Structure formats: structure tokens, C-alpha cells
Amino acid sequence: MLDVVLHILRRDLRLAFRRWSELATPLIFFVIIASLFPLAATPDEAQLRSIGAAVIWMSALLSSLLALDGLFRADSEDGSMEQLILAPAPLGLVVLAKIVAHWAVSGVPLLVLAPLVAMSFYLPLAALPELIAALALATPTLSVLAAVGAALTVSLRAGGTIIGLLILPLTGPVLIFGTRATELAALGESVAGPLYLLASLAVLAVSLGPLIAAAAVRTALE
Amino acid sequence: MNAVPIRRRLWRAFHRLGSPPYVYRLAGRLSPWLGVTSCVLLAVGAFWGLVLAPPDYLQGDSFRIIYIHVPSAYLSMGGYVLMAVAAAIGYIWRMKLAHGLAVCVAPLGAWFTALALVTGGIWGKPTWGTYWEWGDARLMFELLLLFLYIGYMVLRMSFDDREKADRVSALLAVVGVVNVPIIHYSVEWWTTLHQGPTLIREGGPSITMDMLIPLLIMLAGFSLFFGWLLCKRLQGEILRRESRTRWVRTLAAEAGA
């Protein structure tokens, strides 16, 4: 059973690295959204400092939505998703492996890029470790939510546009605790509270989300 | 008396709920009762609440919108739970009528959510000085609930195949149910503008009897009104789903004759 999971993990990672332009798109998207905010707002230091946390979190949210649209689509179009449904491992685990692989290539680079963006919004250097920790706890939840959205719309032609409508309302708690952690860190206060809440959301999402996504994929392809 | 026949009778009643003609007739028989009772309760509750109940010592007469606002908000959440439970029953036991019920609840729940938001805004202006406060968690999550209802309906519409729409949208309804407890507890977790719970709280309701009784009457009236609309919609939905069957054709022929 673990073989299958490791195999899928390796396969998805290899596929991702062979198509590195798709891999880079969400990250570039993240940087572009973040850099467009100062154009839309007044770009003075006080203003940018006050919207910095919101900008980072909104950009992360939107780029994670964009990144996961194709998570199941390519596999269900060429028929390999049907084979995975028939595989000896439970489909929930298979889906979890796919989400982990995708998070590794889309969520982890975000953790590297976010501090750069944060610094350009005048977030104090001392707050960067907390920001990375908060993003590290939040991105798995966002990935799982986006995977659920991708699974619900996998058999639809215009799936990509609907995902946002379905999933964005559910990202409210992540956004609240994420920005709260970043703002507290910028003030130099303890961020333990929001981090614990982000961690509990991640546990909830990672343990239940793959099951829902698996059920949705199976329903869509039956 | 022996317990077995009762259980068997209950099972038979439960199985009958899977039969479209039976539920169609049941909804048809229930709806006039629900309609009349709800109208009477709404009239009594509105008169009692808007005219007879004393004005609030702090908010004066503006508090009276509570008699619309609280029942709508309660139905917006109760409706979502009903929709999610019906959708889950439909998904797990492949019961088509349960999916039909969930489909009927969605637009009703969305309208009551919108009503709760609008009445909340009207109430907010004289008491908080603003129609809308972005910083308040309960307002935000109630708005997200409206988006969830809309997402559910849009997702359904984008499928051509009804059975697939039923099953996939059921999963979304179940995922979205996490929002309901967040709305309920939001006023305790984040204390900003919206007042704390009045009815369901430790130590009983924090509202005087003169104001509480009309509120309870309005809650009952709104719920029955919701049930009435639901029966009507469910009848239509059953006819739409069963339009190819013989009993619907017979029904249509009788109605036409």
C-alpha cells in the first residue's frame, strides 16, 4: 500500500519537474499579484506596511487556487485516474500523495518567496520566521481545499472558473488566523495562539479533505 | 405491547419516504396546514412583537427588527444543516428524494441568509452607526454562508447529468457545513460588534418574557413558513424528476381533464 503512495509521489514530482513552466507559473503569479497591490494603493511606507500581511496572504491564497486546478484533470483525461481508482491502495491515500507532491512543488517555494515579498512591504526582519511558520502551517490547508475544489469540478469543461466560487468561502478561517499571526509577529508579540489554530485547521483538512476529494473524483468518473 | 411491530411500522414509514408518489401526496397534504398555521403565527407574532412588546431601554423601538432578523438568521443556518444532512443521506444511501430535498432547500436558505444580512444591516445603522462592519466575524461568516449556498447552486447547474450533479454537489454541501458552528460561536470567539447569544446560552435566555414570547412565536412561524415553501418546491421538484413515470402522467392527465 505504501509502495503505491511512494510511487505516485515520485511520479508526480518527476512530471512536475519535467514541465517546469507549469511549476513556475503559480509562483510568478504570487509575485505579480503582490507587486500589483502597491500600484493599486498609495505606495507610501506606512500604507504598504499596514496592508503587507493582507497582500501576502491573499496572494498565497489565489496562487494556491491557480496551482491546483489541473491536479486531477490531466490524469482523468488520459485515463490514468481510472487506473488509480482501481489500484490496490485506498483512493484517499492516492489523493493525499498527489496533494503532498503538489504542495512540495508549489507550497514550499512559496515559503522561500514570501519573505522577499514581506520585506518589500516593510515587514520587520524579526517577524520573518513567524511568517514562514504560519505559511508552512497554512499552505497544506489551502492545498487540500483547492484539491477538493479541483476534484469536485474535474469532469466539468469550465472547471477552473467555478473552483474559486466553491472554495474561497471556506478559506476564511485560514486567512483570519494567518494575517493575525503575521500582524502579531510584526508587532513583536507572541504568535502561539493563531499558529496553534492554523495547525489544528491543517490537521483537520489533511485528515478529512483527501477522503472528500477521493469521493468526488470517484463520483465524477463513474 | 410488543416492541417489534412498532419498530417495523417505523421502518415502513421510513421506507415510504423513499417513494416519490407517497412524498408528493404527503407534501400536498401537509402544505395547507403549514401555510395556514404559519400565517396565523406570523400575524400574531408580528403584532405582539411590533406593537404590544415594550421598547428596549437601550435601543428603543429599533430592536423590534429582531423579530425578522433572528428567525431569518436561524433559518439560514438551520436550512444549511438540513440541506447538508439531506445531501449526505442522498449520497450515502443513494436516495434520490433526499437529493431532491437538498436542491429545494438551497434557494430558500440563500434567501433567508440574504434577509438576515439585510435586516442586520438595517438594524446595525441605528445601533452601531454602520450598515456593515468588515471587522465583525459573524457578519463575515454569514456572508460566506450566502456564497456557499450560491456555490452549491452554481455547481449543480454546471452538470448536464442530474445524478452526477446530485452526488458531487452533496459533497460540497457536506464540506461547507463546517461554516455553521463557526457562525454560531463567532460572537463568543471574537467579540467585536455583534451582540452575544440571546436564546441558546448558559443560564437560559437573556431576554425578558414580554420580548421572548413573540420572538418564539415568530421563530415557529418562520420555520413553518419555510416548511410550507419547502413542501411546494419539493412537489415541483418531484414532478420534474419523475416526469417520465406513469403516475405523473396520470396526474397530469387528471389535472388537464
PDB file of N, CA and C in Angstrom, chain B residues 145-222:
ATOM      1  N   LEU B 145     -21.577  32.192   4.155  1.00  0.00           N
ATOM      2  CA  LEU B 145     -22.635  31.184   4.051  1.00  0.00           C
ATOM      3  C   LEU B 145     -23.473  31.420   2.791  1.00  0.00           C
ATOM      4  N   LEU B 146     -23.758  32.698   2.520  1.00  0.00           N
ATOM      5  CA  LEU B 146     -24.507  33.027   1.301  1.00  0.00           C
ATOM      6  C   LEU B 146     -23.726  32.560   0.070  1.00  0.00           C
ATOM      7  N   PHE B 147     -22.399  32.806   0.076  1.00  0.00           N
ATOM      8  CA  PHE B 147     -21.574  32.376  -1.063  1.00  0.00           C
ATOM      9  C   PHE B 147     -21.575  30.856  -1.185  1.00  0.00           C
ATOM     10  N   LEU B 148     -21.616  30.154  -0.048  1.00  0.00           N
ATOM     11  CA  LEU B 148     -21.637  28.692  -0.104  1.00  0.00           C
ATOM     12  C   LEU B 148     -22.927  28.198  -0.752  1.00  0.00           C
ATOM     13  N   TYR B 149     -24.055  28.814  -0.360  1.00  0.00           N
ATOM     14  CA  TYR B 149     -25.334  28.445  -0.984  1.00  0.00           C
ATOM     15  C   TYR B 149     -25.250  28.666  -2.495  1.00  0.00           C
ATOM     16  N   ILE B 150     -24.704  29.848  -2.875  1.00  0.00           N
ATOM     17  CA  ILE B 150     -24.633  30.170  -4.305  1.00  0.00           C
ATOM     18  C   ILE B 150     -23.709  29.181  -5.014  1.00  0.00           C
ATOM     19  N   GLY B 151     -22.556  28.868  -4.368  1.00  0.00           N
ATOM     20  CA  GLY B 151     -21.633  27.912  -4.970  1.00  0.00           C
ATOM     21  C   GLY B 151     -22.286  26.569  -5.202  1.00  0.00           C
ATOM     22  N   TYR B 152     -23.066  26.126  -4.206  1.00  0.00           N
ATOM     23  CA  TYR B 152     -23.776  24.850  -4.335  1.00  0.00           C
ATOM     24  C   TYR B 152     -24.712  24.878  -5.549  1.00  0.00           C
ATOM     25  N   MET B 153     -25.454  25.975  -5.701  1.00  0.00           N
ATOM     26  CA  MET B 153     -26.416  26.033  -6.806  1.00  0.00           C
ATOM     27  C   MET B 153     -25.702  26.117  -8.158  1.00  0.00           C
ATOM     28  N   VAL B 154     -24.599  26.906  -8.190  1.00  0.00           N
ATOM     29  CA  VAL B 154     -23.859  27.037  -9.447  1.00  0.00           C
ATOM     30  C   VAL B 154     -23.227  25.700  -9.842  1.00  0.00           C
ATOM     31  N   LEU B 155     -22.660  25.011  -8.840  1.00  0.00           N
ATOM     32  CA  LEU B 155     -22.038  23.713  -9.146  1.00  0.00           C
ATOM     33  C   LEU B 155     -23.074  22.751  -9.734  1.00  0.00           C
ATOM     34  N   ARG B 156     -24.274  22.747  -9.140  1.00  0.00           N
ATOM     35  CA  ARG B 156     -25.343  21.870  -9.651  1.00  0.00           C
ATOM     36  C   ARG B 156     -25.662  22.208 -11.102  1.00  0.00           C
ATOM     37  N   MET B 157     -25.757  23.516 -11.368  1.00  0.00           N
ATOM     38  CA  MET B 157     -26.188  23.921 -12.699  1.00  0.00           C
ATOM     39  C   MET B 157     -25.159  23.572 -13.763  1.00  0.00           C
ATOM     40  N   SER B 158     -23.877  23.451 -13.371  1.00  0.00           N
ATOM     41  CA  SER B 158     -22.869  23.233 -14.404  1.00  0.00           C
ATOM     42  C   SER B 158     -22.765  21.775 -14.831  1.00  0.00           C
ATOM     43  N   PHE B 159     -23.514  20.878 -14.190  1.00  0.00           N
ATOM     44  CA  PHE B 159     -23.536  19.490 -14.653  1.00  0.00           C
ATOM     45  C   PHE B 159     -24.736  19.268 -15.569  1.00  0.00           C
ATOM     46  N   ASP B 160     -24.526  18.513 -16.640  1.00  0.00           N
ATOM     47  CA  ASP B 160     -25.659  18.177 -17.505  1.00  0.00           C
ATOM     48  C   ASP B 160     -26.427  17.002 -16.935  1.00  0.00           C
ATOM     49  N   ASP B 161     -25.680  16.081 -16.317  1.00  0.00           N
ATOM     50  CA  ASP B 161     -26.271  14.854 -15.818  1.00  0.00           C
ATOM     51  C   ASP B 161     -26.779  15.082 -14.391  1.00  0.00           C
ATOM     52  N   ARG B 162     -28.083  14.888 -14.167  1.00  0.00           N
ATOM     53  CA  ARG B 162     -28.648  15.225 -12.873  1.00  0.00           C
ATOM     54  C   ARG B 162     -28.086  14.361 -11.754  1.00  0.00           C
ATOM     55  N   GLU B 163     -27.881  13.088 -12.040  1.00  0.00           N
ATOM     56  CA  GLU B 163     -27.418  12.210 -10.967  1.00  0.00           C
ATOM     57  C   GLU B 163     -26.017  12.603 -10.505  1.00  0.00           C
ATOM     58  N   LYS B 164     -25.174  12.948 -11.492  1.00  0.00           N
ATOM     59  CA  LYS B 164     -23.821  13.378 -11.140  1.00  0.00           C
ATOM     60  C   LYS B 164     -23.867  14.694 -10.370  1.00  0.00           C
ATOM     61  N   ALA B 165     -24.741  15.606 -10.814  1.00  0.00           N
ATOM     62  CA  ALA B 165     -24.894  16.879 -10.100  1.00  0.00           C
ATOM     63  C   ALA B 165     -25.300  16.621  -8.659  1.00  0.00           C
ATOM     64  N   ASP B 166     -26.248  15.695  -8.453  1.00  0.00           N
ATOM     65  CA  ASP B 166     -26.696  15.345  -7.106  1.00  0.00           C
ATOM     66  C   ASP B 166     -25.528  14.927  -6.233  1.00  0.00           C
ATOM     67  N   ARG B 167     -24.749  13.982  -6.763  1.00  0.00           N
ATOM     68  CA  ARG B 167     -23.738  13.356  -5.917  1.00  0.00           C
ATOM     69  C   ARG B 167     -22.547  14.272  -5.659  1.00  0.00           C
ATOM     70  N   VAL B 168     -22.120  15.018  -6.690  1.00  0.00           N
ATOM     71  CA  VAL B 168     -20.958  15.893  -6.485  1.00  0.00           C
ATOM     72  C   VAL B 168     -21.329  17.079  -5.594  1.00  0.00           C
ATOM     73  N   SER B 169     -22.518  17.680  -5.856  1.00  0.00           N
ATOM     74  CA  SER B 169     -22.885  18.836  -5.041  1.00  0.00           C
ATOM     75  C   SER B 169     -23.138  18.426  -3.593  1.00  0.00           C
ATOM     76  N   ALA B 170     -23.549  17.171  -3.374  1.00  0.00           N
ATOM     77  CA  ALA B 170     -23.756  16.695  -1.999  1.00  0.00           C
ATOM     78  C   ALA B 170     -22.457  16.791  -1.210  1.00  0.00           C
ATOM     79  N   LEU B 171     -21.341  16.443  -1.866  1.00  0.00           N
ATOM     80  CA  LEU B 171     -20.049  16.507  -1.175  1.00  0.00           C
ATOM     81  C   LEU B 171     -19.719  17.944  -0.778  1.00  0.00           C
ATOM     82  N   LEU B 172     -20.008  18.896  -1.696  1.00  0.00           N
ATOM     83  CA  LEU B 172     -19.741  20.295  -1.376  1.00  0.00           C
ATOM     84  C   LEU B 172     -20.602  20.749  -0.199  1.00  0.00           C
ATOM     85  N   ALA B 173     -21.881  20.350  -0.199  1.00  0.00           N
ATOM     86  CA  ALA B 173     -22.776  20.740   0.893  1.00  0.00           C
ATOM     87  C   ALA B 173     -22.222  20.234   2.223  1.00  0.00           C
ATOM     88  N   VAL B 174     -21.703  19.002   2.229  1.00  0.00           N
ATOM     89  CA  VAL B 174     -21.196  18.425   3.473  1.00  0.00           C
ATOM     90  C   VAL B 174     -19.936  19.164   3.939  1.00  0.00           C
ATOM     91  N   VAL B 175     -19.040  19.494   2.979  1.00  0.00           N
ATOM     92  CA  VAL B 175     -17.818  20.212   3.368  1.00  0.00           C
ATOM     93  C   VAL B 175     -18.184  21.569   3.977  1.00  0.00           C
ATOM     94  N   GLY B 176     -19.152  22.251   3.370  1.00  0.00           N
ATOM     95  CA  GLY B 176     -19.487  23.603   3.797  1.00  0.00           C
ATOM     96  C   GLY B 176     -20.112  23.681   5.170  1.00  0.00           C
ATOM     97  N   VAL B 177     -20.551  22.537   5.705  1.00  0.00           N
ATOM     98  CA  VAL B 177     -21.254  22.564   6.987  1.00  0.00           C
ATOM     99  C   VAL B 177     -20.332  23.028   8.115  1.00  0.00           C
ATOM    100  N   VAL B 178     -19.003  22.987   7.920  1.00  0.00           N
ATOM    101  CA  VAL B 178     -18.089  23.471   8.958  1.00  0.00           C
ATOM    102  C   VAL B 178     -18.339  24.942   9.265  1.00  0.00           C
ATOM    103  N   ASN B 179     -18.925  25.657   8.313  1.00  0.00           N
ATOM    104  CA  ASN B 179     -19.165  27.081   8.496  1.00  0.00           C
ATOM    105  C   ASN B 179     -20.216  27.360   9.571  1.00  0.00           C
ATOM    106  N   VAL B 180     -21.178  26.421   9.737  1.00  0.00           N
ATOM    107  CA  VAL B 180     -22.325  26.707  10.613  1.00  0.00           C
ATOM    108  C   VAL B 180     -21.919  26.857  12.082  1.00  0.00           C
ATOM    109  N   PRO B 181     -21.152  25.903  12.659  1.00  0.00           N
ATOM    110  CA  PRO B 181     -20.723  26.139  14.046  1.00  0.00           C
ATOM    111  C   PRO B 181     -19.851  27.382  14.187  1.00  0.00           C
ATOM    112  N   ILE B 182     -19.064  27.708  13.139  1.00  0.00           N
ATOM    113  CA  ILE B 182     -18.232  28.925  13.236  1.00  0.00           C
ATOM    114  C   ILE B 182     -19.131  30.143  13.379  1.00  0.00           C
ATOM    115  N   ILE B 183     -20.234  30.190  12.591  1.00  0.00           N
ATOM    116  CA  ILE B 183     -21.144  31.337  12.712  1.00  0.00           C
ATOM    117  C   ILE B 183     -21.736  31.389  14.101  1.00  0.00           C
ATOM    118  N   HIS B 184     -22.161  30.206  14.603  1.00  0.00           N
ATOM    119  CA  HIS B 184     -22.839  30.195  15.896  1.00  0.00           C
ATOM    120  C   HIS B 184     -21.917  30.684  17.010  1.00  0.00           C
ATOM    121  N   TYR B 185     -20.651  30.214  16.997  1.00  0.00           N
ATOM    122  CA  TYR B 185     -19.753  30.568  18.093  1.00  0.00           C
ATOM    123  C   TYR B 185     -18.958  31.839  17.831  1.00  0.00           C
ATOM    124  N   SER B 186     -19.101  32.424  16.604  1.00  0.00           N
ATOM    125  CA  SER B 186     -18.254  33.564  16.251  1.00  0.00           C
ATOM    126  C   SER B 186     -18.380  34.693  17.261  1.00  0.00           C
ATOM    127  N   VAL B 187     -19.607  34.911  17.821  1.00  0.00           N
ATOM    128  CA  VAL B 187     -19.765  36.043  18.735  1.00  0.00           C
ATOM    129  C   VAL B 187     -19.082  35.771  20.071  1.00  0.00           C
ATOM    130  N   GLU B 188     -18.789  34.480  20.372  1.00  0.00           N
ATOM    131  CA  GLU B 188     -18.084  34.208  21.621  1.00  0.00           C
ATOM    132  C   GLU B 188     -16.577  34.191  21.402  1.00  0.00           C
ATOM    133  N   TRP B 189     -16.140  33.720  20.200  1.00  0.00           N
ATOM    134  CA  TRP B 189     -14.702  33.642  19.934  1.00  0.00           C
ATOM    135  C   TRP B 189     -14.122  35.019  19.651  1.00  0.00           C
ATOM    136  N   TRP B 190     -14.813  35.804  18.829  1.00  0.00           N
ATOM    137  CA  TRP B 190     -14.326  37.142  18.517  1.00  0.00           C
ATOM    138  C   TRP B 190     -15.393  38.124  18.974  1.00  0.00           C
ATOM    139  N   THR B 191     -15.145  38.846  20.051  1.00  0.00           N
ATOM    140  CA  THR B 191     -16.162  39.800  20.491  1.00  0.00           C
ATOM    141  C   THR B 191     -15.861  41.139  19.846  1.00  0.00           C
ATOM    142  N   THR B 192     -16.605  41.471  18.807  1.00  0.00           N
ATOM    143  CA  THR B 192     -16.466  42.800  18.221  1.00  0.00           C
ATOM    144  C   THR B 192     -17.788  43.545  18.333  1.00  0.00           C
ATOM    145  N   LEU B 193     -18.552  43.617  17.253  1.00  0.00           N
ATOM    146  CA  LEU B 193     -19.762  44.445  17.313  1.00  0.00           C
ATOM    147  C   LEU B 193     -21.023  43.645  17.610  1.00  0.00           C
ATOM    148  N   HIS B 194     -21.174  42.522  16.898  1.00  0.00           N
ATOM    149  CA  HIS B 194     -22.421  41.776  17.029  1.00  0.00           C
ATOM    150  C   HIS B 194     -22.613  41.320  18.471  1.00  0.00           C
ATOM    151  N   GLN B 195     -23.841  41.476  18.992  1.00  0.00           N
ATOM    152  CA  GLN B 195     -24.071  41.093  20.381  1.00  0.00           C
ATOM    153  C   GLN B 195     -23.996  39.585  20.553  1.00  0.00           C
ATOM    154  N   GLY B 196     -23.792  39.159  21.805  1.00  0.00           N
ATOM    155  CA  GLY B 196     -23.661  37.744  22.116  1.00  0.00           C
ATOM    156  C   GLY B 196     -24.966  37.004  21.952  1.00  0.00           C
ATOM    157  N   PRO B 197     -24.931  35.688  22.184  1.00  0.00           N
ATOM    158  CA  PRO B 197     -26.159  34.896  22.018  1.00  0.00           C
ATOM    159  C   PRO B 197     -27.216  35.310  23.028  1.00  0.00           C
ATOM    160  N   THR B 198     -28.481  35.267  22.572  1.00  0.00           N
ATOM    161  CA  THR B 198     -29.595  35.658  23.431  1.00  0.00           C
ATOM    162  C   THR B 198     -30.383  34.446  23.892  1.00  0.00           C
ATOM    163  N   LEU B 199     -30.615  33.492  22.977  1.00  0.00           N
ATOM    164  CA  LEU B 199     -31.525  32.384  23.299  1.00  0.00           C
ATOM    165  C   LEU B 199     -30.774  31.154  23.795  1.00  0.00           C
ATOM    166  N   ILE B 200     -29.851  30.637  22.935  1.00  0.00           N
ATOM    167  CA  ILE B 200     -29.175  29.392  23.279  1.00  0.00           C
ATOM    168  C   ILE B 200     -27.872  29.740  23.986  1.00  0.00           C
ATOM    169  N   ARG B 201     -27.922  29.827  25.307  1.00  0.00           N
ATOM    170  CA  ARG B 201     -26.712  30.173  26.055  1.00  0.00           C
ATOM    171  C   ARG B 201     -26.819  29.565  27.441  1.00  0.00           C
ATOM    172  N   GLU B 202     -25.658  29.555  28.139  1.00  0.00           N
ATOM    173  CA  GLU B 202     -25.653  29.033  29.504  1.00  0.00           C
ATOM    174  C   GLU B 202     -26.488  29.939  30.395  1.00  0.00           C
ATOM    175  N   GLY B 203     -27.303  29.343  31.270  1.00  0.00           N
ATOM    176  CA  GLY B 203     -28.109  30.134  32.195  1.00  0.00           C
ATOM    177  C   GLY B 203     -29.395  30.641  31.575  1.00  0.00           C
ATOM    178  N   GLY B 204     -29.789  30.095  30.423  1.00  0.00           N
ATOM    179  CA  GLY B 204     -31.091  30.407  29.846  1.00  0.00           C
ATOM    180  C   GLY B 204     -31.083  31.715  29.067  1.00  0.00           C
ATOM    181  N   PRO B 205     -32.196  32.019  28.382  1.00  0.00           N
ATOM    182  CA  PRO B 205     -32.267  33.208  27.540  1.00  0.00           C
ATOM    183  C   PRO B 205     -32.090  34.479  28.351  1.00  0.00           C
ATOM    184  N   SER B 206     -31.397  35.473  27.754  1.00  0.00           N
ATOM    185  CA  SER B 206     -31.132  36.738  28.442  1.00  0.00           C
ATOM    186  C   SER B 206     -32.062  37.812  27.900  1.00  0.00           C
ATOM    187  N   ILE B 207     -33.353  37.531  27.865  1.00  0.00           N
ATOM    188  CA  ILE B 207     -34.286  38.494  27.278  1.00  0.00           C
ATOM    189  C   ILE B 207     -35.561  38.383  28.098  1.00  0.00           C
ATOM    190  N   THR B 208     -36.230  39.520  28.307  1.00  0.00           N
ATOM    191  CA  THR B 208     -37.409  39.471  29.162  1.00  0.00           C
ATOM    192  C   THR B 208     -38.557  38.729  28.465  1.00  0.00           C
ATOM    193  N   MET B 209     -39.443  38.164  29.297  1.00  0.00           N
ATOM    194  CA  MET B 209     -40.541  37.331  28.798  1.00  0.00           C
ATOM    195  C   MET B 209     -41.400  38.056  27.766  1.00  0.00           C
ATOM    196  N   ASP B 210     -41.670  39.354  27.998  1.00  0.00           N
ATOM    197  CA  ASP B 210     -42.535  40.119  27.090  1.00  0.00           C
ATOM    198  C   ASP B 210     -41.962  40.152  25.684  1.00  0.00           C
ATOM    199  N   MET B 211     -40.618  40.129  25.608  1.00  0.00           N
ATOM    200  CA  MET B 211     -39.990  40.161  24.289  1.00  0.00           C
ATOM    201  C   MET B 211     -39.724  38.757  23.784  1.00  0.00           C
ATOM    202  N   LEU B 212     -39.524  37.816  24.721  1.00  0.00           N
ATOM    203  CA  LEU B 212     -39.143  36.461  24.325  1.00  0.00           C
ATOM    204  C   LEU B 212     -40.304  35.719  23.658  1.00  0.00           C
ATOM    205  N   ILE B 213     -41.511  35.840  24.239  1.00  0.00           N
ATOM    206  CA  ILE B 213     -42.638  35.035  23.733  1.00  0.00           C
ATOM    207  C   ILE B 213     -42.950  35.374  22.266  1.00  0.00           C
ATOM    208  N   PRO B 214     -43.085  36.680  21.909  1.00  0.00           N
ATOM    209  CA  PRO B 214     -43.295  36.943  20.476  1.00  0.00           C
ATOM    210  C   PRO B 214     -42.148  36.450  19.597  1.00  0.00           C
ATOM    211  N   LEU B 215     -40.903  36.485  20.130  1.00  0.00           N
ATOM    212  CA  LEU B 215     -39.773  36.004  19.336  1.00  0.00           C
ATOM    213  C   LEU B 215     -39.922  34.508  19.060  1.00  0.00           C
ATOM    214  N   LEU B 216     -40.332  33.770  20.107  1.00  0.00           N
ATOM    215  CA  LEU B 216     -40.515  32.326  19.908  1.00  0.00           C
ATOM    216  C   LEU B 216     -41.645  32.062  18.923  1.00  0.00           C
ATOM    217  N   ILE B 217     -42.717  32.868  19.018  1.00  0.00           N
ATOM    218  CA  ILE B 217     -43.830  32.699  18.071  1.00  0.00           C
ATOM    219  C   ILE B 217     -43.350  32.964  16.644  1.00  0.00           C
ATOM    220  N   MET B 218     -42.541  34.022  16.490  1.00  0.00           N
ATOM    221  CA  MET B 218     -42.024  34.330  15.150  1.00  0.00           C
ATOM    222  C   MET B 218     -41.102  33.224  14.654  1.00  0.00           C
ATOM    223  N   LEU B 219     -40.283  32.666  15.564  1.00  0.00           N
ATOM    224  CA  LEU B 219     -39.398  31.572  15.161  1.00  0.00           C
ATOM    225  C   LEU B 219     -40.211  30.395  14.641  1.00  0.00           C
ATOM    226  N   ALA B 220     -41.278  30.047  15.390  1.00  0.00           N
ATOM    227  CA  ALA B 220     -42.128  28.940  14.960  1.00  0.00           C
ATOM    228  C   ALA B 220     -42.798  29.281  13.637  1.00  0.00           C
ATOM    229  N   GLY B 221     -43.310  30.536  13.525  1.00  0.00           N
ATOM    230  CA  GLY B 221     -43.986  30.948  12.301  1.00  0.00           C
ATOM    231  C   GLY B 221     -43.064  30.886  11.098  1.00  0.00           C
ATOM    232  N   PHE B 222     -41.828  31.425  11.260  1.00  0.00           N
ATOM    233  CA  PHE B 222     -40.856  31.387  10.157  1.00  0.00           C
ATOM    234  C   PHE B 222     -40.538  29.946   9.766  1.00  0.00           C
TER     235      PHE B 222
END
